[in-house]
Backbone as a chain_set.jsonl record, in Angstrom:
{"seq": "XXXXXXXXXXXXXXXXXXXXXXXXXXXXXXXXXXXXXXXXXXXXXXXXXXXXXXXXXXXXXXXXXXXXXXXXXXXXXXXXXXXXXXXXXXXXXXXXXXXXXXXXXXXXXXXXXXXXXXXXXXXXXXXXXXXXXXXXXXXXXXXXXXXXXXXXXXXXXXXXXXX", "coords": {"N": [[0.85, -1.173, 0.0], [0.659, 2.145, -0.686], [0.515, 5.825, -0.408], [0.715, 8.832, -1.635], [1.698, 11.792, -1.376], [1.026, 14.691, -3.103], [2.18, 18.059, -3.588], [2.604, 21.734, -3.549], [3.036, 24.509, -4.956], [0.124, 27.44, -6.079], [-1.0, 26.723, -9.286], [0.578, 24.762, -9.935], [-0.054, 22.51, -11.257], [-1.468, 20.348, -9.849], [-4.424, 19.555, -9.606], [-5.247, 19.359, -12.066], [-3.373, 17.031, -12.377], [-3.961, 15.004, -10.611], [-6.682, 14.955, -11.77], [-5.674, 13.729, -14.408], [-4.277, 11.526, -13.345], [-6.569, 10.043, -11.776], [-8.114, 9.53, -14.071], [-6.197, 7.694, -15.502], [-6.991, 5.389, -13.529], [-6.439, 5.577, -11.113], [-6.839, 5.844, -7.457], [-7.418, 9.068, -6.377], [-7.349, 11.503, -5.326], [-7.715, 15.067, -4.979], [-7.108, 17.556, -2.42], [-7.418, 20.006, -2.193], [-10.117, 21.177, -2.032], [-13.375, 21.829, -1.22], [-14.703, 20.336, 0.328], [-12.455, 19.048, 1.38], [-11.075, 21.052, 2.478], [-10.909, 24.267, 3.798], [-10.961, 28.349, 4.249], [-9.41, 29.73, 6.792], [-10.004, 32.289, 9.516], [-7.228, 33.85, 10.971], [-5.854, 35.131, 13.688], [-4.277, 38.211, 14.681], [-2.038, 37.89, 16.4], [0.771, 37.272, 17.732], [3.004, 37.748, 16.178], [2.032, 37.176, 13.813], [0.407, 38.498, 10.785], [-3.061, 39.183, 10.747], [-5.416, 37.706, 9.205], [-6.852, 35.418, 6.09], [-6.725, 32.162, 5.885], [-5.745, 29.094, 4.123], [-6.855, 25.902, 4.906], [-6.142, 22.244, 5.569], [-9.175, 20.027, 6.333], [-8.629, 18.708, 8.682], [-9.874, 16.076, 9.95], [-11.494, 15.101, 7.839], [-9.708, 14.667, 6.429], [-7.275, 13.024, 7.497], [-9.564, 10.339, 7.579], [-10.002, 9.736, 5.188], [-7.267, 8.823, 4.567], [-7.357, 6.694, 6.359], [-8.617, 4.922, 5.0], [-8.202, 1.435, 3.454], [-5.926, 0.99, 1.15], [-4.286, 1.791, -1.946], [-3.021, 5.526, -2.53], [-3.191, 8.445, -3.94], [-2.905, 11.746, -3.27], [-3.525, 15.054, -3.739], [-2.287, 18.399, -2.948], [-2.17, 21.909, -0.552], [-1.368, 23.241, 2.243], [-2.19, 25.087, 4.95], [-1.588, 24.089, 7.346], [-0.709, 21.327, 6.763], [1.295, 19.884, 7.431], [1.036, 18.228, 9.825], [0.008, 16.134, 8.7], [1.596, 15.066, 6.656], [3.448, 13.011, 7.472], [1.705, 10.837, 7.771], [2.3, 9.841, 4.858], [3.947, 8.302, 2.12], [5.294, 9.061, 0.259], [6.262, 11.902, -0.402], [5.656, 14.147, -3.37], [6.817, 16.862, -4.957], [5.888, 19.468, -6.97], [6.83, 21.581, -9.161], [7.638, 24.465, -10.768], [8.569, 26.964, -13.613], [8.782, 30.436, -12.694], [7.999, 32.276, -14.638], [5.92, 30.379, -16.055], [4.292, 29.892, -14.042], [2.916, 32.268, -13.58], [1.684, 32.463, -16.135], [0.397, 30.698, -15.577], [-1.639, 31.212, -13.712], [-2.594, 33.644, -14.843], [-3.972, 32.436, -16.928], [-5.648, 30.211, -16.088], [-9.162, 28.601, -15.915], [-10.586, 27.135, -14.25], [-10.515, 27.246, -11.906], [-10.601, 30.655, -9.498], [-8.237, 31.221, -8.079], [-5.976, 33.901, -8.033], [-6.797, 35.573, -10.015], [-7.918, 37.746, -8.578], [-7.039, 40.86, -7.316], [-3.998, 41.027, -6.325], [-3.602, 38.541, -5.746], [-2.25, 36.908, -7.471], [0.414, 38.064, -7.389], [1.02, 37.538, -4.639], [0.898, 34.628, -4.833], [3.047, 34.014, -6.731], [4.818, 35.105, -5.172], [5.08, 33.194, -2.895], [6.656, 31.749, -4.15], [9.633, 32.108, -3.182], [9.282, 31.545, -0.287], [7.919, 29.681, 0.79], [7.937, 27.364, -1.082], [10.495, 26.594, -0.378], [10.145, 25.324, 1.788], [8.505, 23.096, 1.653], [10.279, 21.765, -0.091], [11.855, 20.568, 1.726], [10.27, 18.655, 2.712], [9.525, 16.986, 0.64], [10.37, 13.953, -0.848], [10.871, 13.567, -3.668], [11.535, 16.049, -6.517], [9.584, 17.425, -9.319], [9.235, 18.864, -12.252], [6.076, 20.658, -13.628], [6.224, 21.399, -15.897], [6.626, 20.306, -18.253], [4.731, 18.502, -20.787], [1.693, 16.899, -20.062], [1.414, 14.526, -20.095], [3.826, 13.752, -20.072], [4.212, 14.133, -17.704], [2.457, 13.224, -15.98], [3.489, 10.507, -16.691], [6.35, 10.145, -15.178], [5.313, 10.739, -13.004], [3.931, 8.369, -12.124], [5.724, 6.758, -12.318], [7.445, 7.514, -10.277], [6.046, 6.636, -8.248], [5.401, 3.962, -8.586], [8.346, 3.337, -8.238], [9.614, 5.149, -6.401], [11.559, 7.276, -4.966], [14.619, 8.197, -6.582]], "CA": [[0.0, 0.0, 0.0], [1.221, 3.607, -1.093], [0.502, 6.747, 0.173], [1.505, 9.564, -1.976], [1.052, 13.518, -1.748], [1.655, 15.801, -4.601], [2.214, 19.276, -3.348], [3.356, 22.534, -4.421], [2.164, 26.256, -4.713], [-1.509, 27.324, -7.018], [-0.936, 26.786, -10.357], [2.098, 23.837, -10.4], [-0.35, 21.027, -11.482], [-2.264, 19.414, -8.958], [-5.79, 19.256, -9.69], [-4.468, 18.705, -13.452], [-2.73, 15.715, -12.319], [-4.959, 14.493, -9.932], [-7.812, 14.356, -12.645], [-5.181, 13.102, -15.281], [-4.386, 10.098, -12.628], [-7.986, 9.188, -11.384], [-8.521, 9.18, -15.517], [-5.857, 6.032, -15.384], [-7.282, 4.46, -12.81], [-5.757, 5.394, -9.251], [-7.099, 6.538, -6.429], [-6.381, 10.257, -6.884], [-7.673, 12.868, -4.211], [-7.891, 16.646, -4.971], [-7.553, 17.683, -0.95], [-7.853, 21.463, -2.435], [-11.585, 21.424, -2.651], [-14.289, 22.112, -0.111], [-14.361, 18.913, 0.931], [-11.304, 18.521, 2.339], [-9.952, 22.041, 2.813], [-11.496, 25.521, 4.019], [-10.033, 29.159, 4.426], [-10.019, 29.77, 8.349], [-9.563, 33.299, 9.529], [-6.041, 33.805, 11.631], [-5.502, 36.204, 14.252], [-3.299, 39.011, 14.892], [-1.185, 37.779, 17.827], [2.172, 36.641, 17.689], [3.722, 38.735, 14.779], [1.055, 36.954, 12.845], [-0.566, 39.119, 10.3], [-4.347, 38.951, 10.912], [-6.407, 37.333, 7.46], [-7.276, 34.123, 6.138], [-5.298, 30.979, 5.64], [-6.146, 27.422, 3.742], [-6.308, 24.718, 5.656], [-6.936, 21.171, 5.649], [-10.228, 19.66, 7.478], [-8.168, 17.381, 9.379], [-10.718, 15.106, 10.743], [-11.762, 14.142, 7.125], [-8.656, 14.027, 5.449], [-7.657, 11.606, 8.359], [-10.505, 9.577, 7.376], [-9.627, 9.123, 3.5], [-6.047, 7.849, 4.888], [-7.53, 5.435, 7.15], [-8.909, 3.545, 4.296], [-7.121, 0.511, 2.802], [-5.726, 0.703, -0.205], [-3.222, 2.982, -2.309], [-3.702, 6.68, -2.387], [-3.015, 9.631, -4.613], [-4.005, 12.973, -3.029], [-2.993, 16.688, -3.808], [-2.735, 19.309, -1.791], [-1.116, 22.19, 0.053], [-2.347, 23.934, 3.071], [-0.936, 25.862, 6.266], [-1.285, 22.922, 8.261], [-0.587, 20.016, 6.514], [2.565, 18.729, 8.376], [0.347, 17.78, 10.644], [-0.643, 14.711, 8.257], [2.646, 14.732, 6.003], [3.776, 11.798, 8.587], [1.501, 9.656, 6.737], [1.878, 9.965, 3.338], [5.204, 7.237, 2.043], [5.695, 10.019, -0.542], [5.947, 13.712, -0.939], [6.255, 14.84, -4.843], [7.135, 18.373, -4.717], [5.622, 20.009, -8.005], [7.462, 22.723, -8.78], [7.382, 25.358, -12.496], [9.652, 28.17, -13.209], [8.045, 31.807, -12.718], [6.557, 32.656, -16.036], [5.192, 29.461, -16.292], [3.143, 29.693, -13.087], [2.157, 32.975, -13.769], [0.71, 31.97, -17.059], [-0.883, 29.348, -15.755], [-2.729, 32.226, -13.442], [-3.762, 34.402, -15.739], [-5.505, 31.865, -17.905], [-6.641, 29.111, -15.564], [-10.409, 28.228, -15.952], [-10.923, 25.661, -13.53], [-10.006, 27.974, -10.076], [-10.35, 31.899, -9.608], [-7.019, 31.969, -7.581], [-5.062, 34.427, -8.728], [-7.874, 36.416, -10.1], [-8.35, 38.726, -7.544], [-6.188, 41.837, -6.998], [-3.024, 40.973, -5.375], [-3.209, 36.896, -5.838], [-1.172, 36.1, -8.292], [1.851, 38.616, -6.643], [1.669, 36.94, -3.58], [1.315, 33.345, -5.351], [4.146, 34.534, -7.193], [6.163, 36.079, -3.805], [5.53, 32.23, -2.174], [8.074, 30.758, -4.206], [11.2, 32.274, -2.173], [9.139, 31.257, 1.309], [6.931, 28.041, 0.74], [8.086, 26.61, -2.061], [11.67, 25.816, 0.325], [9.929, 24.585, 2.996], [7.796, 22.532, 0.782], [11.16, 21.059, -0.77], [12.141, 20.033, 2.349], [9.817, 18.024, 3.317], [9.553, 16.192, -0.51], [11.075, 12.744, -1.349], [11.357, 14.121, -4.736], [10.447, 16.991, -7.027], [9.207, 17.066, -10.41], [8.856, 20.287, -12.941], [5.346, 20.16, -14.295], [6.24, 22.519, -17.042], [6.478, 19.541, -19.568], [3.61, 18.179, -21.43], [1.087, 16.576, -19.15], [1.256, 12.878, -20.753], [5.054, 13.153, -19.174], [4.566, 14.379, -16.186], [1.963, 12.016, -14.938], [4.356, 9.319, -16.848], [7.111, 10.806, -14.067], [4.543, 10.684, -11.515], [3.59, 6.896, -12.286], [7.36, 5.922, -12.042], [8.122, 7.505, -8.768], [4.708, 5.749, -7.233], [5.873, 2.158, -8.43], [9.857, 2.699, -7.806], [10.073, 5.473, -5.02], [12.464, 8.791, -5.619], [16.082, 8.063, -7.338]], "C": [[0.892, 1.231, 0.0], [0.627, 4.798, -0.802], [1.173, 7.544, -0.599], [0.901, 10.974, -1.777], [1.451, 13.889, -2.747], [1.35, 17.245, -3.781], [2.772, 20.472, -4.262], [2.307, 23.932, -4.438], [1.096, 25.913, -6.102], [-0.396, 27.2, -8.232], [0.338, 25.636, -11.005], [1.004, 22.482, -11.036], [-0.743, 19.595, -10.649], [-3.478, 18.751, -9.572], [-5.206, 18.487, -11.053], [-4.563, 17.283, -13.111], [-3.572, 14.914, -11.855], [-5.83, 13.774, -10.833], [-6.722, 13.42, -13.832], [-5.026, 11.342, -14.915], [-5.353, 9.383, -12.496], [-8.233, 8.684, -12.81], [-7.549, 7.616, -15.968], [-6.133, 4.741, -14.555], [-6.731, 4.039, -11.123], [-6.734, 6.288, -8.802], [-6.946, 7.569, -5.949], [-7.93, 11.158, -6.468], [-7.429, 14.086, -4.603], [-8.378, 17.236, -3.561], [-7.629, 19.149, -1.143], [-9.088, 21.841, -2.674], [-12.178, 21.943, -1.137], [-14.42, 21.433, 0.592], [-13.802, 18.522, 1.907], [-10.42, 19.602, 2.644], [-11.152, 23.097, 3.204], [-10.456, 26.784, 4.215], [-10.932, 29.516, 6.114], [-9.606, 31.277, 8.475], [-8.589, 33.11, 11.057], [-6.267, 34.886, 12.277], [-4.519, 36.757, 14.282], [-2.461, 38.636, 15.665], [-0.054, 36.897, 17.24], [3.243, 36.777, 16.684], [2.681, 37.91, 13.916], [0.577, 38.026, 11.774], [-2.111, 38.161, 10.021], [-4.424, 38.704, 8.935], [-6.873, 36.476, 7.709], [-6.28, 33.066, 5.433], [-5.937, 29.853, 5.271], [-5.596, 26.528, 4.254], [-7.031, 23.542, 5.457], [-7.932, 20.788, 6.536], [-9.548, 18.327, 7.814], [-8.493, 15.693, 9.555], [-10.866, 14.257, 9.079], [-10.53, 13.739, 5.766], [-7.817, 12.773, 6.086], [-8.588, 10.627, 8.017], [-10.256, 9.214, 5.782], [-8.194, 8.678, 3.764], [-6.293, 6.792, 5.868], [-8.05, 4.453, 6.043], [-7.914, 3.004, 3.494], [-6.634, 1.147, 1.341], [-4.399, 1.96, -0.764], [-3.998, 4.186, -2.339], [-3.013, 7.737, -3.106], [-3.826, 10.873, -4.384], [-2.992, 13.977, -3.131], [-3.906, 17.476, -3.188], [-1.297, 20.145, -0.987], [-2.169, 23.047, 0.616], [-1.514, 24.038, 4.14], [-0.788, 24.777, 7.102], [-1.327, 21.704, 7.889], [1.053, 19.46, 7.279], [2.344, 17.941, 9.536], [0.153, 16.477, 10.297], [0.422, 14.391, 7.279], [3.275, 13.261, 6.247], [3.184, 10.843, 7.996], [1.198, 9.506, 5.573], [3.797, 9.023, 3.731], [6.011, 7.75, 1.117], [5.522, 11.068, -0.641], [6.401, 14.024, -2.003], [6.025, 16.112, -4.768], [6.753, 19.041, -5.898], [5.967, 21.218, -8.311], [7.054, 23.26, -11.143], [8.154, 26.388, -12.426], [8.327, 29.428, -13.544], [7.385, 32.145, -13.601], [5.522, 31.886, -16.385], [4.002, 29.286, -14.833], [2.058, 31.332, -13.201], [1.32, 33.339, -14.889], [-0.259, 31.373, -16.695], [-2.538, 30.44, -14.993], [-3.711, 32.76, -14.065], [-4.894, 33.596, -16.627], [-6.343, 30.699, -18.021], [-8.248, 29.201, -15.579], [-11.216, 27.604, -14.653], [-11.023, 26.627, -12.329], [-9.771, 29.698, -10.263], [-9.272, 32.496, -8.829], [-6.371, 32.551, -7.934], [-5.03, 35.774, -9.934], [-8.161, 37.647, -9.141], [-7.04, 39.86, -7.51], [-5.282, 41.309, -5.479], [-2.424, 39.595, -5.584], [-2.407, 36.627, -6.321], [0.521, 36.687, -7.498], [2.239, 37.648, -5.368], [1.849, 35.283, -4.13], [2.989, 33.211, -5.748], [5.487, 34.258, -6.1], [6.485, 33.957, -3.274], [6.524, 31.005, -2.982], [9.405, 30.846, -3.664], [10.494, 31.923, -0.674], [8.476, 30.04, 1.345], [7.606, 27.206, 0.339], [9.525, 25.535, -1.188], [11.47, 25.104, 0.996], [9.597, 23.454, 2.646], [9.152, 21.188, -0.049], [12.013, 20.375, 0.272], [12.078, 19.003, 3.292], [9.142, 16.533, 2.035], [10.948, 15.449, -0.326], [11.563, 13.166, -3.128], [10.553, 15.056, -5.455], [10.294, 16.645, -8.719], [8.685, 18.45, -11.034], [7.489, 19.936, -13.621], [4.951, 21.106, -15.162], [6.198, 21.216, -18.13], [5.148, 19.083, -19.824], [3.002, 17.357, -20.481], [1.217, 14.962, -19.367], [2.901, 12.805, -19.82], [5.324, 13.749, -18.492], [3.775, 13.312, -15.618], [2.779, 10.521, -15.405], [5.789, 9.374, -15.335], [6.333, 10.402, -13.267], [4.263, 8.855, -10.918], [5.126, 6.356, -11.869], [7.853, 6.411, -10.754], [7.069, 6.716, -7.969], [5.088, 4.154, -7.269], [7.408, 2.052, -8.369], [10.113, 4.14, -6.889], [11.052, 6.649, -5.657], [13.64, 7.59, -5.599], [16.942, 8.338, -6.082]], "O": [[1.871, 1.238, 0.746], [-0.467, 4.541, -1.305], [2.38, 7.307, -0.563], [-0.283, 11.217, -2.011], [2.363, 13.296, -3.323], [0.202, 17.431, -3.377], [3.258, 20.323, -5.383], [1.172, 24.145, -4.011], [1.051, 24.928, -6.839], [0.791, 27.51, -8.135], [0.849, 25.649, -12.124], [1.587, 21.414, -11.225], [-0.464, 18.401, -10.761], [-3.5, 17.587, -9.971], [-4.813, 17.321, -11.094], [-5.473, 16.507, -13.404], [-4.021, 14.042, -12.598], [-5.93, 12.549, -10.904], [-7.147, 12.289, -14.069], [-5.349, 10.352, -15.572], [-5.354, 8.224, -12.91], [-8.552, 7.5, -12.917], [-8.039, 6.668, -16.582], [-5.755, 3.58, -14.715], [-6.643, 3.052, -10.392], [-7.316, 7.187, -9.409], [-6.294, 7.5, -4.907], [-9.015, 11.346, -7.019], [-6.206, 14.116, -4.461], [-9.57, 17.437, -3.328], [-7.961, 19.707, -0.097], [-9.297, 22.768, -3.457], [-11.51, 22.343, -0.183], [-14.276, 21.778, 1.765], [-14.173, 17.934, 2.923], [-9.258, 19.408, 3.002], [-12.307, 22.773, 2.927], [-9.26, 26.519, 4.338], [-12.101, 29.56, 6.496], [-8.849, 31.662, 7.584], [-8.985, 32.467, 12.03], [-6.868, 35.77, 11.667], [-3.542, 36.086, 13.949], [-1.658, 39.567, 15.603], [-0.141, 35.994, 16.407], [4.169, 35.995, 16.468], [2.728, 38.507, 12.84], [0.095, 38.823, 12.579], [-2.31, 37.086, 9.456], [-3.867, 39.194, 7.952], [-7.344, 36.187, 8.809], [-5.343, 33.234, 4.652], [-6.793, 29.469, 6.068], [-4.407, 26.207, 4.26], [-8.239, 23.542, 5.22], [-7.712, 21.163, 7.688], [-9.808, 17.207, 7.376], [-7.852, 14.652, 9.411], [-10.492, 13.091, 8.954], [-10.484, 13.008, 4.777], [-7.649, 11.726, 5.462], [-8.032, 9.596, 8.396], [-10.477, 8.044, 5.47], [-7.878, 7.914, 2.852], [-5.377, 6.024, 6.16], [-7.9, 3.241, 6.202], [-7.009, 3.626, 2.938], [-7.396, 1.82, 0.647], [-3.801, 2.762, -0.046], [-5.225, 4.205, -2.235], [-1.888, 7.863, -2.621], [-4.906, 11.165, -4.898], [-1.837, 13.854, -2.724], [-5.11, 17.535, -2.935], [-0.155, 19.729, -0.788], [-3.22, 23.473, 0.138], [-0.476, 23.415, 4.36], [0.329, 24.601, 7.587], [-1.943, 20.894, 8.582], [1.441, 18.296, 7.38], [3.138, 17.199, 10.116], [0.092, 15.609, 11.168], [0.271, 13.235, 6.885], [3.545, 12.491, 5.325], [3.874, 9.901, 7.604], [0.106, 9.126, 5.15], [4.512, 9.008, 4.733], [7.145, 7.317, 0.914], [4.406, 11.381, -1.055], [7.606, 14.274, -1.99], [4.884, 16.471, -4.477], [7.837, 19.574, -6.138], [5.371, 22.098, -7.689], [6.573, 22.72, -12.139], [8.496, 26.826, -11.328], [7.352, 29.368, -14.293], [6.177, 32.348, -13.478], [4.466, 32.289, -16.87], [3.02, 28.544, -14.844], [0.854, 31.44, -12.969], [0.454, 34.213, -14.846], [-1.41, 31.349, -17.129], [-3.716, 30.494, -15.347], [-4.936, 32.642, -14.061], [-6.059, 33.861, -16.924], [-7.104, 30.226, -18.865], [-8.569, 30.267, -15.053], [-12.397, 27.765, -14.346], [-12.132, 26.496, -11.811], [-8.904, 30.092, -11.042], [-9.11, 33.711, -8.714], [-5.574, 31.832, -8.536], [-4.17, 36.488, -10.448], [-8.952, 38.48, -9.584], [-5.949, 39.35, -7.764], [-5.586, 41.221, -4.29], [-1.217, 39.357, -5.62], [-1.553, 35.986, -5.71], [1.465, 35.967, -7.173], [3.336, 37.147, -5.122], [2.902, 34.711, -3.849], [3.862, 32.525, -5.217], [6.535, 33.613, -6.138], [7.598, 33.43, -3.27], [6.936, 29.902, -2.621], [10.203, 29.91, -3.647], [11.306, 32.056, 0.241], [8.745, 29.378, 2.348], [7.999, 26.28, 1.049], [9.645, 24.312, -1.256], [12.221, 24.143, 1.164], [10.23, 22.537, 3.168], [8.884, 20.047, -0.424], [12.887, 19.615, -0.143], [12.855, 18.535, 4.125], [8.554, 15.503, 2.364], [12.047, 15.845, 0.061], [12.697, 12.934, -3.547], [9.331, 15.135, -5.329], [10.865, 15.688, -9.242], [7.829, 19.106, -10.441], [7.551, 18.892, -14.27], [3.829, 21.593, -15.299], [5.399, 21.484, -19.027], [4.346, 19.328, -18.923], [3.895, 16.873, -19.785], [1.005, 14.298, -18.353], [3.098, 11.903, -19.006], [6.485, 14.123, -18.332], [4.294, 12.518, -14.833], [2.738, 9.54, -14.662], [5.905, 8.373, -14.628], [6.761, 9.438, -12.633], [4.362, 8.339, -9.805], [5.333, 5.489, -11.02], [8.674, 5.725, -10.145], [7.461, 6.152, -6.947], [5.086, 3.352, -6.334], [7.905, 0.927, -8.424], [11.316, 4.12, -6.627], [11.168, 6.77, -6.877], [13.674, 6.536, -4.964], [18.17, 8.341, -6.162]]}, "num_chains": 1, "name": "protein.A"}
């Protein structure tokens, strides 16, 4: 049994993948939905800046890793290290700068990035996330190439494990 995450900042090729996978026939989670994520509002205290922050619903993303079987779920959220622990893989999805801010401007699927300001700060969290994010991946994977070989990539680290 396998356990994999796919992470990575908006616009690297999650959902994408996700649906590209479930379309071969795995078990392939999108934990960026309503479902399994919400935006909570954060307080001011502790050098915090006060807003809102995406986070996983714990309880039921816990509950789709308690069941048997292999698992393919994407996802990134302020408190996922909380559940990182059981995943047997972290793929780190990563894109170089123009290419994520393309993908912004003329994504369909998700209005992140849409809004005044989004995409800058999407943008900004590749010098502060994106490291942390790489530090806690088994391996990464650019999903600037054609989608047929990235989920081919994705398929080969799930049945032989990072290099």
């Amino acid at each position: 049994m396998s356990r994999v995450l796919l992470t990575g900042l908006s616009a690297t090729g999650k959902s994408t993948l996700v649906e590209a996978l479930a379309a071969r026939g795995h078990r392939a989670v999108d934990l960026d939905t309503d479902e399994y994520s919400a935006w909570v509002d954060i307080a001011g205290d502790d050098g915090v800046q006060p807003g809102r922050d995406w986070v996983w619903r714990e309880e039921r993303v816990n509950a789709l890793l308690d069941v048997h079987g292999d698992l393919i779920a994407a996802g990134c959220a302020a408190n996922m290290t909380t559940l990182v622990p059981r995943f047997d893989h972290v793929v780190l999805l990563t894109v170089p700068r123009d290419v994520m801010a393309l993908r912004l401007a003329e994504r369909t699927t998700n209005d992140y990035g849409k809004r005044p300001g989004e995409a800058e700060r999407a943008l900004g969290l590749i010098e502060t996330i994106e490291p942390l994010l790489r530090r806690i991946a088994t391996v990464e994977v650019d999903t600037a190439a054609a989608l047929a070989e990235v989920v081919a990539e994705i398929e080969l680290q799930i049945r032989h494990g990072p290099s």
